[in-house]
Amino acid sequence: MAAASTRAQVLGLYRALLRESEKFTSYGFRTYAIRRIRDAFRENKNLKNSAEIETLVNNAKTNLEMIHRQVTIGQLYSAPKLVIE
Amino acid sequence: MWVPRPGAWRALRGLAAFQGRRFAGAATQQQGKGNVDESALRPLYLDVQATTPLDPRVLDSMLPYLIHYYGNPHSRTHAYGWESESAMEKARQQVASIIEADPREIIFTSGATESNNIAIKGVARFYKSRKKHIITTQTEHKCVLDSCRALEAEGFNVTYLPVKKNGIIDLKELENAIQPDTSLVSIMTVNNEIGVKQPVSDIGQICNSRKIFFHTDAAQAVGKIPLNVNDMKIDLMSISGHKIYGPKGVGAIYIRRRPRVRVEPLQSGGGQERGLRSGTVPTPLVVGFGAACELAQQEMEYDHKRISLLAERLVTKIMAEIPDVVMNGDPVDRYPGCINLSFAYVEGESLLMALKEVALSSGSACTSASLEPSYVLRAIGTDEDLAHSSIRFGIGRFTTEEELDYTVKKCIQQVKRLREMSPLWEMVQDGIDLKNIKWTQH
């Protein structure tokens, strides 16, 4: 029943994570989230074991929800920009 | 050791100027909301040894306990208490796991300062009828040194071990310092000012063979370098939450159960935390602390690799552009994210003032209000002038290449500018040896 996630599904999740992370108002959190997501997907791009893929996909889904909540909080309490922004 | 010397009038002037700047910044921020004003922008943060930002993943774990689950974790009669208790126990498990301890060996405290106090005073006082001697080092954090001072006033003897030029202790000297009545050796894992790593395993081995308890202040080490209390033969360890992207106001002390380390509690009360630390455990804080530990464990390799790269980038770029820069502390046995550089012929405080776009520090945050040179730098034998010209760069999980390059650029600019203004630098350029000059004594 729980079929392995397809390539398209994984890519969709990857894009959704990046899109959501772009919305972090904090420079440090935004750049970190984008960098960490890219590195994590790259690190696991050759993964073949469907059970492992499924675990990671589920983690990514949980993380997407978390990022969404944290982005919202960040927008509610925004701070001035950094000197390099 | 920390009594400000008369003549440190510059400290007052510096502080006044600094506060003036801060207030001016706050005012413009309020008035000019919307229009981008240079002074309304925030400086970059490169002071992660003082404290770290709360990781959003940590905040996410804490929020439910700040909103819905507010029960007292020690309430045994209702669900509110049970849910808080189970969250607290999960956090204990997460903290224990990062140092490979048993959850029952973890006692939650308000931070590493309290943990250090409990470890040092607690062990010393419990065994005081037979043992009256404690060993520590000159480069410990102030709370360790101050706890030892307090014990000296109670009649204990304390040996403050010197460190070598590289900031690391000499194991031979440690062995020689041990007396028949030594109860505790307290030596930090990673130094907060210069980032050097002490040979904790070797120290643990020595203490273990001499049947002396070994406490280590690992506030700057946990979550950054792998630690195992059993392999390293550590009996007590202090851990802090806000140094690992967790919340402020929470920490833990690891106290070994086998063989059992006995500690006299400092605080009287309801007997929470097995009577060693009375007071209601702050559920949201420990949940965040636990989450921060779990994250740090997961991300340790990734963070370490990245921080090492950034640190190397910073040091090479600065060293390539500016002559007479000295890196304080051992170049190899260190945690890479803490870089302490001395810029000769430049006063550290002036440089910090000039680098107002970057949040940096000349050493520990606790002593940053005083203009006295850091006692850690003095302990490693840094010359007075170089000790005055040191700056600590702290690189963390959220530091970017852009931030680093900006800091390097500004730093090079300001060091060059300040040196051009400095009569000392001019004399050095003319080939005068400053050490041979007889300055008139005021």
JSON list of N, CA, C and O in Angstrom, two decimals, chain B residues 130-150:
[
{"chain": "B", "resi": 130, "resn": "ARG", "atom": "N", "xyz": [37.31, 14.41, 55.11]},
{"chain": "B", "resi": 130, "resn": "ARG", "atom": "CA", "xyz": [38.55, 13.68, 54.83]},
{"chain": "B", "resi": 130, "resn": "ARG", "atom": "C", "xyz": [39.44, 14.41, 53.83]},
{"chain": "B", "resi": 130, "resn": "ARG", "atom": "O", "xyz": [40.64, 14.28, 53.85]},
{"chain": "B", "resi": 131, "resn": "LYS", "atom": "N", "xyz": [38.80, 15.14, 52.93]},
{"chain": "B", "resi": 131, "resn": "LYS", "atom": "CA", "xyz": [39.58, 15.73, 51.83]},
{"chain": "B", "resi": 131, "resn": "LYS", "atom": "C", "xyz": [39.37, 17.23, 51.74]},
{"chain": "B", "resi": 131, "resn": "LYS", "atom": "O", "xyz": [38.23, 17.69, 51.71]},
{"chain": "B", "resi": 132, "resn": "LYS", "atom": "N", "xyz": [40.47, 17.94, 51.67]},
{"chain": "B", "resi": 132, "resn": "LYS", "atom": "CA", "xyz": [40.39, 19.41, 51.74]},
{"chain": "B", "resi": 132, "resn": "LYS", "atom": "C", "xyz": [41.07, 20.10, 50.57]},
{"chain": "B", "resi": 132, "resn": "LYS", "atom": "O", "xyz": [41.37, 21.28, 50.65]},
{"chain": "B", "resi": 133, "resn": "HIS", "atom": "N", "xyz": [41.36, 19.36, 49.52]},
{"chain": "B", "resi": 133, "resn": "HIS", "atom": "CA", "xyz": [42.16, 19.96, 48.44]},
{"chain": "B", "resi": 133, "resn": "HIS", "atom": "C", "xyz": [41.46, 19.81, 47.08]},
{"chain": "B", "resi": 133, "resn": "HIS", "atom": "O", "xyz": [40.88, 18.77, 46.79]},
{"chain": "B", "resi": 134, "resn": "ILE", "atom": "N", "xyz": [41.54, 20.86, 46.29]},
{"chain": "B", "resi": 134, "resn": "ILE", "atom": "CA", "xyz": [40.91, 20.88, 44.96]},
{"chain": "B", "resi": 134, "resn": "ILE", "atom": "C", "xyz": [41.94, 21.38, 43.96]},
{"chain": "B", "resi": 134, "resn": "ILE", "atom": "O", "xyz": [42.75, 22.25, 44.27]},
{"chain": "B", "resi": 135, "resn": "ILE", "atom": "N", "xyz": [41.86, 20.83, 42.75]},
{"chain": "B", "resi": 135, "resn": "ILE", "atom": "CA", "xyz": [42.78, 21.31, 41.69]},
{"chain": "B", "resi": 135, "resn": "ILE", "atom": "C", "xyz": [41.95, 21.87, 40.54]},
{"chain": "B", "resi": 135, "resn": "ILE", "atom": "O", "xyz": [40.96, 21.26, 40.12]},
{"chain": "B", "resi": 136, "resn": "THR", "atom": "N", "xyz": [42.35, 23.01, 40.05]},
{"chain": "B", "resi": 136, "resn": "THR", "atom": "CA", "xyz": [41.71, 23.57, 38.86]},
{"chain": "B", "resi": 136, "resn": "THR", "atom": "C", "xyz": [42.81, 24.27, 38.04]},
{"chain": "B", "resi": 136, "resn": "THR", "atom": "O", "xyz": [43.98, 24.11, 38.34]},
{"chain": "B", "resi": 137, "resn": "THR", "atom": "N", "xyz": [42.42, 25.00, 37.02]},
{"chain": "B", "resi": 137, "resn": "THR", "atom": "CA", "xyz": [43.44, 25.69, 36.22]},
{"chain": "B", "resi": 137, "resn": "THR", "atom": "C", "xyz": [43.19, 27.19, 36.24]},
{"chain": "B", "resi": 137, "resn": "THR", "atom": "O", "xyz": [42.10, 27.65, 36.59]},
{"chain": "B", "resi": 138, "resn": "GLN", "atom": "N", "xyz": [44.19, 27.93, 35.80]},
{"chain": "B", "resi": 138, "resn": "GLN", "atom": "CA", "xyz": [44.09, 29.39, 35.80]},
{"chain": "B", "resi": 138, "resn": "GLN", "atom": "C", "xyz": [43.21, 29.92, 34.69]},
{"chain": "B", "resi": 138, "resn": "GLN", "atom": "O", "xyz": [42.81, 31.07, 34.69]},
{"chain": "B", "resi": 139, "resn": "THR", "atom": "N", "xyz": [42.90, 29.06, 33.72]},
{"chain": "B", "resi": 139, "resn": "THR", "atom": "CA", "xyz": [42.15, 29.56, 32.56]},
{"chain": "B", "resi": 139, "resn": "THR", "atom": "C", "xyz": [40.68, 29.14, 32.59]},
{"chain": "B", "resi": 139, "resn": "THR", "atom": "O", "xyz": [39.99, 29.23, 31.60]},
{"chain": "B", "resi": 140, "resn": "GLU", "atom": "N", "xyz": [40.23, 28.65, 33.75]},
{"chain": "B", "resi": 140, "resn": "GLU", "atom": "CA", "xyz": [38.82, 28.25, 33.85]},
{"chain": "B", "resi": 140, "resn": "GLU", "atom": "C", "xyz": [37.89, 29.44, 33.70]},
{"chain": "B", "resi": 140, "resn": "GLU", "atom": "O", "xyz": [38.31, 30.59, 33.82]},
{"chain": "B", "resi": 141, "resn": "HIS", "atom": "N", "xyz": [36.63, 29.15, 33.53]},
{"chain": "B", "resi": 141, "resn": "HIS", "atom": "CA", "xyz": [35.62, 30.20, 33.50]},
{"chain": "B", "resi": 141, "resn": "HIS", "atom": "C", "xyz": [35.54, 30.82, 34.88]},
{"chain": "B", "resi": 141, "resn": "HIS", "atom": "O", "xyz": [35.81, 30.18, 35.89]},
{"chain": "B", "resi": 142, "resn": "LYS", "atom": "N", "xyz": [35.12, 32.09, 34.92]},
{"chain": "B", "resi": 142, "resn": "LYS", "atom": "CA", "xyz": [35.09, 32.81, 36.18]},
{"chain": "B", "resi": 142, "resn": "LYS", "atom": "C", "xyz": [34.26, 32.13, 37.26]},
{"chain": "B", "resi": 142, "resn": "LYS", "atom": "O", "xyz": [34.60, 32.20, 38.44]},
{"chain": "B", "resi": 143, "resn": "CYS", "atom": "N", "xyz": [33.19, 31.45, 36.86]},
{"chain": "B", "resi": 143, "resn": "CYS", "atom": "CA", "xyz": [32.33, 30.84, 37.89]},
{"chain": "B", "resi": 143, "resn": "CYS", "atom": "C", "xyz": [33.04, 29.68, 38.59]},
{"chain": "B", "resi": 143, "resn": "CYS", "atom": "O", "xyz": [32.79, 29.41, 39.76]},
{"chain": "B", "resi": 144, "resn": "VAL", "atom": "N", "xyz": [33.93, 29.02, 37.88]},
{"chain": "B", "resi": 144, "resn": "VAL", "atom": "CA", "xyz": [34.70, 27.93, 38.50]},
{"chain": "B", "resi": 144, "resn": "VAL", "atom": "C", "xyz": [35.72, 28.54, 39.46]},
{"chain": "B", "resi": 144, "resn": "VAL", "atom": "O", "xyz": [35.85, 28.13, 40.62]},
{"chain": "B", "resi": 145, "resn": "LEU", "atom": "N", "xyz": [36.43, 29.57, 38.98]},
{"chain": "B", "resi": 145, "resn": "LEU", "atom": "CA", "xyz": [37.45, 30.21, 39.81]},
{"chain": "B", "resi": 145, "resn": "LEU", "atom": "C", "xyz": [36.82, 30.84, 41.05]},
{"chain": "B", "resi": 145, "resn": "LEU", "atom": "O", "xyz": [37.36, 30.75, 42.15]},
{"chain": "B", "resi": 146, "resn": "ASP", "atom": "N", "xyz": [35.66, 31.45, 40.86]},
{"chain": "B", "resi": 146, "resn": "ASP", "atom": "CA", "xyz": [34.99, 32.10, 41.98]},
{"chain": "B", "resi": 146, "resn": "ASP", "atom": "C", "xyz": [34.48, 31.09, 42.99]},
{"chain": "B", "resi": 146, "resn": "ASP", "atom": "O", "xyz": [34.51, 31.33, 44.20]},
{"chain": "B", "resi": 147, "resn": "SER", "atom": "N", "xyz": [33.98, 29.95, 42.50]},
{"chain": "B", "resi": 147, "resn": "SER", "atom": "CA", "xyz": [33.54, 28.89, 43.42]},
{"chain": "B", "resi": 147, "resn": "SER", "atom": "C", "xyz": [34.73, 28.41, 44.24]},
{"chain": "B", "resi": 147, "resn": "SER", "atom": "O", "xyz": [34.61, 28.13, 45.44]},
{"chain": "B", "resi": 148, "resn": "CYS", "atom": "N", "xyz": [35.89, 28.29, 43.58]},
{"chain": "B", "resi": 148, "resn": "CYS", "atom": "CA", "xyz": [37.09, 27.84, 44.30]},
{"chain": "B", "resi": 148, "resn": "CYS", "atom": "C", "xyz": [37.51, 28.88, 45.33]},
{"chain": "B", "resi": 148, "resn": "CYS", "atom": "O", "xyz": [37.92, 28.52, 46.43]},
{"chain": "B", "resi": 149, "resn": "ARG", "atom": "N", "xyz": [37.40, 30.14, 44.98]},
{"chain": "B", "resi": 149, "resn": "ARG", "atom": "CA", "xyz": [37.72, 31.21, 45.95]},
{"chain": "B", "resi": 149, "resn": "ARG", "atom": "C", "xyz": [36.81, 31.10, 47.17]},
{"chain": "B", "resi": 149, "resn": "ARG", "atom": "O", "xyz": [37.26, 31.24, 48.30]},
{"chain": "B", "resi": 150, "resn": "ALA", "atom": "N", "xyz": [35.53, 30.85, 46.91]},
{"chain": "B", "resi": 150, "resn": "ALA", "atom": "CA", "xyz": [34.58, 30.72, 48.01]},
{"chain": "B", "resi": 150, "resn": "ALA", "atom": "C", "xyz": [34.98, 29.56, 48.91]},
{"chain": "B", "resi": 150, "resn": "ALA", "atom": "O", "xyz": [34.88, 29.63, 50.14]}
]
